[in-house]
Coordinates of C-alpha atoms in Angstrom, one line a residue:
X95 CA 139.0 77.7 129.7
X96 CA 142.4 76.6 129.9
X97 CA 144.3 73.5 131.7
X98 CA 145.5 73.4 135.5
X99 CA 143.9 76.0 136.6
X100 CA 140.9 76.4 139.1
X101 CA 137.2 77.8 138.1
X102 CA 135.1 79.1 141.2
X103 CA 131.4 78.8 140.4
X104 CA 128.8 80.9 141.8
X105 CA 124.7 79.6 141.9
X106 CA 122.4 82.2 143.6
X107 CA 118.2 81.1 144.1
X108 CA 116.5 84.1 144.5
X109 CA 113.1 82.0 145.9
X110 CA 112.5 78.3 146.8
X111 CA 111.1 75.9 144.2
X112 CA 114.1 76.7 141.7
X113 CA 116.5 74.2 140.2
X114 CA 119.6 75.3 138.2
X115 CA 122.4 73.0 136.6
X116 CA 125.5 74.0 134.9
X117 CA 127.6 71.8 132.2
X118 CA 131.1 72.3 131.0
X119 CA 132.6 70.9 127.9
X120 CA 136.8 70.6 128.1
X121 CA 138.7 69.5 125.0
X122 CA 141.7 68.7 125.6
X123 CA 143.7 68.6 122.0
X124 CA 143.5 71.4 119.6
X125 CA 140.2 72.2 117.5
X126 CA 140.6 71.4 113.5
X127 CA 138.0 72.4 111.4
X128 CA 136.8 70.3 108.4
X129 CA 133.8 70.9 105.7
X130 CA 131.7 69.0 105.7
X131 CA 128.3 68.2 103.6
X132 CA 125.5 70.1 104.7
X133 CA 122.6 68.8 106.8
X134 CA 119.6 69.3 105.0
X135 CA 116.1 67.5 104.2
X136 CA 115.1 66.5 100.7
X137 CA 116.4 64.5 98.0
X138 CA 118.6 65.0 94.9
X139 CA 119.4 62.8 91.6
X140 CA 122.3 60.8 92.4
X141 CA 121.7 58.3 89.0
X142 CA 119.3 58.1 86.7
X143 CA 119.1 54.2 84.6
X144 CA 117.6 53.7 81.8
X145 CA 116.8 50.4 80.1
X146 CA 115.3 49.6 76.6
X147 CA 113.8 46.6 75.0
X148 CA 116.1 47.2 72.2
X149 CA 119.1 47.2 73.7
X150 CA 120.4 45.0 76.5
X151 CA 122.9 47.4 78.2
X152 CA 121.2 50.0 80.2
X153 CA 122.1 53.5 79.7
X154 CA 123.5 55.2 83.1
X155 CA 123.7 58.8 83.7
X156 CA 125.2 59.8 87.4
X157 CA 125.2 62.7 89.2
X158 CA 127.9 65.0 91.0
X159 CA 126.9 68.4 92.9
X160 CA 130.5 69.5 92.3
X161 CA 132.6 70.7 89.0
X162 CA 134.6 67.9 87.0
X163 CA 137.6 68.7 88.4
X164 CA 137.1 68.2 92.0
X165 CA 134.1 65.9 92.3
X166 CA 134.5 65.5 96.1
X167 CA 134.2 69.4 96.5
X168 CA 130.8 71.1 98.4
X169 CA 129.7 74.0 95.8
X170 CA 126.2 73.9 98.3
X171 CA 124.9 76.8 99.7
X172 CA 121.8 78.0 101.2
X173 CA 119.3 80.4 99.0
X174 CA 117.1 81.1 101.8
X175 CA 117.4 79.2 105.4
X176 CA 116.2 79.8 109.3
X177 CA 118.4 79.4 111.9
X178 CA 118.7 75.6 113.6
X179 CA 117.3 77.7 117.0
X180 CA 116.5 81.6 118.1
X181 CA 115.9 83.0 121.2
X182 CA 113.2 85.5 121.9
X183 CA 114.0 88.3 125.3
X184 CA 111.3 88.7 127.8
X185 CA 111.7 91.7 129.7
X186 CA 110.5 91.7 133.1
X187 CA 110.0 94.0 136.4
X188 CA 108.5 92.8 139.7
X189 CA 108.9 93.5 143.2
X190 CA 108.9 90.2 144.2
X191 CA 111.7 89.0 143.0
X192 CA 115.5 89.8 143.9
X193 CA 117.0 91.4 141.3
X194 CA 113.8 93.5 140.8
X195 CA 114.6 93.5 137.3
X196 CA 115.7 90.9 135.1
X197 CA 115.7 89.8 131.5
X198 CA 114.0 86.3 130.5
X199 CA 114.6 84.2 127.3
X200 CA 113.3 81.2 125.6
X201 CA 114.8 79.1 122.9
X202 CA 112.8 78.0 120.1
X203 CA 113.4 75.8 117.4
X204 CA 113.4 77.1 113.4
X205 CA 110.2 75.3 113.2
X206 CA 108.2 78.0 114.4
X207 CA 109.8 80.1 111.4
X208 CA 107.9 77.7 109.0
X209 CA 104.4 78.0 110.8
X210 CA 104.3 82.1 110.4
X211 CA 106.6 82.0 106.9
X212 CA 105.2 81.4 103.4
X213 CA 108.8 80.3 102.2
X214 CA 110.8 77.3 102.7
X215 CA 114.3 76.3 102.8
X216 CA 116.1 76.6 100.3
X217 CA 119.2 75.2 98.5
X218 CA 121.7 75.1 95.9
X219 CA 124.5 74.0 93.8
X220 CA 126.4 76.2 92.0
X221 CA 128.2 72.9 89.8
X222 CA 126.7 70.1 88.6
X223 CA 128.1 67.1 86.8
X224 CA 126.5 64.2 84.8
X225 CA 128.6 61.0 84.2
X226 CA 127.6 59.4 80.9
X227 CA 128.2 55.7 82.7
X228 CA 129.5 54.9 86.5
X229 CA 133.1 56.9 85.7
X230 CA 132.8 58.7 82.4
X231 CA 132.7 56.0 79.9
X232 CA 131.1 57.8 77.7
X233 CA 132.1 61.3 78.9
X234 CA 129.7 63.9 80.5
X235 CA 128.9 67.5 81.0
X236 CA 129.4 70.1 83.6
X237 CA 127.2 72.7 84.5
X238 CA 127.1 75.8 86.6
X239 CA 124.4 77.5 87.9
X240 CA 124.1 81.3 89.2
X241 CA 123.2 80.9 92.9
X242 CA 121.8 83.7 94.9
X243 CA 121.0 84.2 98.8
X244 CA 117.9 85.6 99.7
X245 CA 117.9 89.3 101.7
X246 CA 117.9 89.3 105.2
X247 CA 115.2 91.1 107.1
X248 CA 115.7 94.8 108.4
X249 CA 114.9 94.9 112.2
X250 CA 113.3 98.2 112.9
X251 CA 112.3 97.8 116.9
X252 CA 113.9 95.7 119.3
X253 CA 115.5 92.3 118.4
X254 CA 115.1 90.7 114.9
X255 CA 112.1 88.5 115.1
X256 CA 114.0 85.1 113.2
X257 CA 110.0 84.6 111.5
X258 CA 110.3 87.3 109.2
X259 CA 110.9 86.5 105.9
X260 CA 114.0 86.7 104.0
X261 CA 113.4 89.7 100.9
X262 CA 113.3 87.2 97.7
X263 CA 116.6 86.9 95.4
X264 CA 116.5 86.4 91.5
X265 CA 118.6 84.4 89.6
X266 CA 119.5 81.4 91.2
X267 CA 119.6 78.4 89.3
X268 CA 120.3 80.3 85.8
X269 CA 122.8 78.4 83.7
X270 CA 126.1 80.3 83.4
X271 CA 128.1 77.8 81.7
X272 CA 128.4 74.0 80.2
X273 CA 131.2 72.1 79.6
X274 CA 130.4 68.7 77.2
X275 CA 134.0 66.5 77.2
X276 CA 134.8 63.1 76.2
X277 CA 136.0 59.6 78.6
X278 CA 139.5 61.4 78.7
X279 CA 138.0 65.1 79.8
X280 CA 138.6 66.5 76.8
X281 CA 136.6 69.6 76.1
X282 CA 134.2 68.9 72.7
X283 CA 131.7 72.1 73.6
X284 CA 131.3 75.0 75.9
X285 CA 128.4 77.5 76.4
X286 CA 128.1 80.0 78.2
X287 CA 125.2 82.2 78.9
X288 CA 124.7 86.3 80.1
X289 CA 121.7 87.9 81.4
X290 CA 120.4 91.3 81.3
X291 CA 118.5 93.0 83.8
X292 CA 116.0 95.3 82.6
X293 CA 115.1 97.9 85.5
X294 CA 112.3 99.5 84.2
X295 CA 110.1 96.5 84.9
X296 CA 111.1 96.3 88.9
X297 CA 108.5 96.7 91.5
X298 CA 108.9 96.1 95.3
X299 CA 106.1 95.7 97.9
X300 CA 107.4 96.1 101.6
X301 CA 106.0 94.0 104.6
X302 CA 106.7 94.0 107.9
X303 CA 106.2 91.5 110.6
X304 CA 105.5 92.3 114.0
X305 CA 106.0 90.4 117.2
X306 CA 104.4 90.8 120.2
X307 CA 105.0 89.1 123.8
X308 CA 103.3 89.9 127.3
X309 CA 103.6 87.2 130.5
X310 CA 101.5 86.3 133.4
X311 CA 103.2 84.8 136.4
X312 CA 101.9 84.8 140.3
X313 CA 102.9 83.1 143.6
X314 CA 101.9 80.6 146.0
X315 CA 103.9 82.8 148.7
X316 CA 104.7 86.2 149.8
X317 CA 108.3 86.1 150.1
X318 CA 108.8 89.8 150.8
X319 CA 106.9 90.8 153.6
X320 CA 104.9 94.1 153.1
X321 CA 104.5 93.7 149.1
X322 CA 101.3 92.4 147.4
X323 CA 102.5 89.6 144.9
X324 CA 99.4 88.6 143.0
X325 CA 98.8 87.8 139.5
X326 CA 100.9 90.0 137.5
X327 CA 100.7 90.9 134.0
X328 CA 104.2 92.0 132.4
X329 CA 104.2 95.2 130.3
X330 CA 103.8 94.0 126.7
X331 CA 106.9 94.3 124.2
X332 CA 106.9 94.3 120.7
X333 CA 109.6 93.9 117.8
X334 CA 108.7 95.2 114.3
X335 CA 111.0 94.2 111.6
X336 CA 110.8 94.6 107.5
X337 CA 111.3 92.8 104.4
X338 CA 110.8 92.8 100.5
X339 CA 108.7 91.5 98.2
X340 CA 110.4 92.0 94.9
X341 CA 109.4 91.4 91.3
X342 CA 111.9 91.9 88.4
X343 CA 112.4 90.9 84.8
X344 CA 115.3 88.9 83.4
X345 CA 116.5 87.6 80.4
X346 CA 119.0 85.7 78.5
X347 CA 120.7 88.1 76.7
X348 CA 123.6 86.4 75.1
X349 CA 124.8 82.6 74.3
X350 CA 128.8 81.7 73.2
X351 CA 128.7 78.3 72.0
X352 CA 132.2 76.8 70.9
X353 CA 132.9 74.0 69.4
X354 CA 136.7 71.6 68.9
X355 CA 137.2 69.0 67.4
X356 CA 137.7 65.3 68.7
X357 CA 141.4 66.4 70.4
X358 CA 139.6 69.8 71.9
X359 CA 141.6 72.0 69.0
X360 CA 140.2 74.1 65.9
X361 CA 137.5 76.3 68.7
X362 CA 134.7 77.2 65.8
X363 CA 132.8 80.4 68.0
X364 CA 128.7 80.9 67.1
X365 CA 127.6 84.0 69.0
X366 CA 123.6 84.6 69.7
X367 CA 122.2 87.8 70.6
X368 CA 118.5 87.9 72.1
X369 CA 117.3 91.2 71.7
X370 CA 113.7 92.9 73.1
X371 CA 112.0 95.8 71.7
X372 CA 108.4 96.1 73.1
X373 CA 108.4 96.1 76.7
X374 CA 104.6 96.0 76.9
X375 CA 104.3 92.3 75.8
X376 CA 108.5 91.3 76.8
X377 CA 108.6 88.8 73.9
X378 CA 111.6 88.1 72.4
X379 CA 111.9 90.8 69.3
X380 CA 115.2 89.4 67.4
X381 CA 117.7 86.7 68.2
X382 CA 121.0 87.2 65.8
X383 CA 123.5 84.7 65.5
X384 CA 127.3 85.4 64.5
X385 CA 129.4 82.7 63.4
X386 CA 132.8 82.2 62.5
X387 CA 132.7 83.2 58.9
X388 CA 131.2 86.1 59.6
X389 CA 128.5 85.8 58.6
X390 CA 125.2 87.4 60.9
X391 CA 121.8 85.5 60.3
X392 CA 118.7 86.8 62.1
X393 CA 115.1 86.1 62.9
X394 CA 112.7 88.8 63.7
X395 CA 109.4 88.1 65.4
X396 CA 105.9 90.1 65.4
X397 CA 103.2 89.9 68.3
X398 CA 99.7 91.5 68.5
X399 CA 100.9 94.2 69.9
X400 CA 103.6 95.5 67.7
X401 CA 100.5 95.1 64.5
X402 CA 97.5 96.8 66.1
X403 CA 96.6 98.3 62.5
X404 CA 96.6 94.4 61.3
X405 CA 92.6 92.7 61.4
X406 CA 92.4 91.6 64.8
X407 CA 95.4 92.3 66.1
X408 CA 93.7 94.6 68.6
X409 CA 91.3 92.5 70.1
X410 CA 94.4 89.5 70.6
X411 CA 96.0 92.1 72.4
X412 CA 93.3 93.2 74.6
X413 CA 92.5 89.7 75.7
X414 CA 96.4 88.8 76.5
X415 CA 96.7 86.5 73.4
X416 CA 100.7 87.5 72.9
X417 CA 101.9 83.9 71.7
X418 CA 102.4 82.4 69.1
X419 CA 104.4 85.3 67.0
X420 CA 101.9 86.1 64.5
X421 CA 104.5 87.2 62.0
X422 CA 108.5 86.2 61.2
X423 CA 111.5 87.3 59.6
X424 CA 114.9 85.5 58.5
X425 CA 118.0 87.7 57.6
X426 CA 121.5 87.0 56.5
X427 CA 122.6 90.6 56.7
X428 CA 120.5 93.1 55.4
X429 CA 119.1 90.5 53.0
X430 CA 115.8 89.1 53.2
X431 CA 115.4 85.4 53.5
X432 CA 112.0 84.1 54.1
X433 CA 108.7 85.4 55.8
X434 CA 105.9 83.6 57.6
X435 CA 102.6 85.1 58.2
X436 CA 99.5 83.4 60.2
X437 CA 96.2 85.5 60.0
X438 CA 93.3 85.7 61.9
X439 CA 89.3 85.8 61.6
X440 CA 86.1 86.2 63.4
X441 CA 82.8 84.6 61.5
X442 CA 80.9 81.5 61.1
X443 CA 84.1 79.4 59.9
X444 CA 85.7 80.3 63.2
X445 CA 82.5 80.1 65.6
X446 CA 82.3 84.3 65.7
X447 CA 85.8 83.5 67.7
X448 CA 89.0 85.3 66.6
X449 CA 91.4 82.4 65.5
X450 CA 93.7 81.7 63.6
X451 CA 92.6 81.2 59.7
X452 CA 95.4 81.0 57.1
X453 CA 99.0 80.6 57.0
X454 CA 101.2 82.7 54.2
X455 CA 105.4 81.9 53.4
X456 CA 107.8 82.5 50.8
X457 CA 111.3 82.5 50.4
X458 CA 113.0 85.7 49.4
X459 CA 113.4 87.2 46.3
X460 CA 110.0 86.2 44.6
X461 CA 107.9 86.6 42.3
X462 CA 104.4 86.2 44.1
X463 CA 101.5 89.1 43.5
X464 CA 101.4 91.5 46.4
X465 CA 98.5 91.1 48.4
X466 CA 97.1 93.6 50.8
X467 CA 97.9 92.4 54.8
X468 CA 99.8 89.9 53.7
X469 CA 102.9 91.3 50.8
X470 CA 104.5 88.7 48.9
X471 CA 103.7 85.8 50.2
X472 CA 101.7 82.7 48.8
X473 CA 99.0 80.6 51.3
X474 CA 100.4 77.3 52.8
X475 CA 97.8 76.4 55.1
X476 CA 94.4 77.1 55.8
X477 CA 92.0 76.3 59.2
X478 CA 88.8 75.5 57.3
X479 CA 86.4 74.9 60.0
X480 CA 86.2 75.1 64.0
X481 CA 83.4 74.2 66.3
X482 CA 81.6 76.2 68.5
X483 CA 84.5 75.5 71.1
X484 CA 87.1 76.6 69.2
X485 CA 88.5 73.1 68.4
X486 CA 90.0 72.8 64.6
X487 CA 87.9 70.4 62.5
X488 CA 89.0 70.5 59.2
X489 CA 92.2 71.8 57.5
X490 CA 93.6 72.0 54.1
X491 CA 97.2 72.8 52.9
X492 CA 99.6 72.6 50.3
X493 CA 103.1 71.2 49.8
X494 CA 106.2 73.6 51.5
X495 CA 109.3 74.5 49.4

């Protein structure tokens, strides 16, 4: 609408019994836009105190929802969210009534989306900063987060129905990066983090949500002489939409950790690799770390699964007992460095259960006798006793090198 100029108005009541109003809204000066935090239930860490007998200051750590460099900033955004309203159409045909046909709405409130809906709303931050003290006495750290919004559903037959829910995300709230820095926002340590996606595990389940509506409305009066107005029952109407239900597998794939010194100069890099072999038990198979000297040190770790010809290795695996790794390896190259071994048993000293028994190590190169399951490694530890629970009650083991 525009000033100084006239609006005509036009109210028509088809039938008595009928009231209709009509509001305008005029601003006058020009409409500015400004962001603004958003409006939503549920609480967040603002600061966190904590106080010791020991000491007599308290320690303070307080929060920001923004990155260090703009701590008044909104980095909020929804994952998965209803509308504040939605309006459902209502079709509807009668002879009674002038027009004959004519389309009917209601306006609900996101509520209703809750009551038919398994999921919740949902939000996120994609920085986060933590004061060591009110203002960075004692410096901080930064973090950012990976944040993802859910699907929307597919609407297949009339008008989305709004109660559907959203086809799930994955990822949000993975940590991307951290920044640790000093009272003067110098940069001491960053980290940053990459994830690998490993498609052979997705699945997807589809659902669909359906929404029916149908009305009954009669009058007191005939107003059309010549036409039976009775109880009438509109035609029913139906909107079908679709969503996901998706399950995948991620992992951390790499981490870049550098570190400066006290003026944020002399960067010193340490690169980490996680790597996964066996994608019937997805346990981490090798993490390698390469630092600045060039050197690359590894670990390698065995499950039940990946020793089925080891003495009970099968019958962990067929009853889901992945974890702990049974077996590991360190590496600085090629070159061995140590080994750790836990074995397992089933008789009396273990209740006829299958748990663990003895634990072998030794640093490499050695001079220890092979022995057969085990190789060249000497007995640390050794689970004397259990009772018929499966509760340790006796132990013995000797002194670690």
């Amino acid at each position: 609408m525009e000033a100084n100029k006239d609006y005509l108005v036009k109210i028509s009541l088809p039938r008595p019994c009928m009231q209709s109003n009509v509001y305008f809204d005029y601003v006058k000066d020009p409409v500015t836009y400004e962001e603004i935090e958003k409006e939503i239930g549920g609480f967040r860490i603002s600061k966190v105190i904590k106080s010791s007998l020991y000491s007599p200051i308290p320690e303070i750590e307080k929060y920001f929802y923004a990155p260090k460099n703009c701590l008044t900033c909104q980095t909020g955004s929804y994952i998965n969210h209803a509308p504040v309203f939605y309006i459902r159409k209502l079709e509807r045909y009668s002879l009674c009534e002038t027009p004959n046909y004519r389309t009917l709405f209601s306006v609900a409130s996101s509520n209703l989306s809750r009551l038919y809906s398994s999921q919740n709303v949902q939000f996120g931050y994609e920085y986060v900063t933590k004061s060591y003290g009110n203002n960075f006495e004692n410096g901080g750290e930064e973090y950012r987060y990976y944040i993802e919004q859910d699907g929307l559903p597919i609407s297949l037959q009339n008008d989305l129905d709004k109660t559907t829910p959203f086809t799930n995300g994955f990822g949000s709230g993975r940590l991307l990066t951290q920044k640790i820095f000093d009272k003067n926002f110098t940069i001491l340590k960053e980290v940053s983090n990459t994830y690998e996606h490993y498609i052979a595990k997705d699945q997807s389940v589809t659902g669909y949500s359906a929404y029916r509506s149908s009305e009954f409305y009669s009058y007191i009066s005939v107003p059309n002489q010549g036409t039976n107005c009775f109880l009438i029952n509109s035609s029913d109407q139906f909107s079908l939409s679709k969503y996901y239900l998706k399950s995948q597998w991620h992992y951390l794939k790499e981490t870049t950790t550098i570190d400066f010194d006290s003026n944020g100069l002399n960067p010193i890099t340490t690169k980490t690799i996680n790597e996964y072999f066996n994608p019937t038990h997805l346990q981490l198979s090798t993490k390698k770390s390469f630092n600045s000297v060039g050197d690359t040190l590894s670990t390698r770790y065995y499950y039940p699964p990946d020793l089925l010809s080891e003495p009970n290795m099968l019958s962990l695996s067929e009853s889901n007992r992945i974890l702990p790794p049974v077996q590991t390896e360190s590496f600085n190259g090629t070159t061995k460095l140590s080994e750790q071994q836990t074995t397992y048993a089933k008789d009396a000293s273990t209740a006829n259960l299958v748990l663990p028994k003895s634990v072998y190590s030794a640093k490499f190169p050695n001079n220890i006798p092979f022995t057969t399951n085990v190789g060249n490694l000497e007995k640390k530890l050794t689970y004397d006793f259990y009772d018929t629970s499966g509760n340790l009650t006796h132990y013995t083991y000797r002194d670690w090198e």
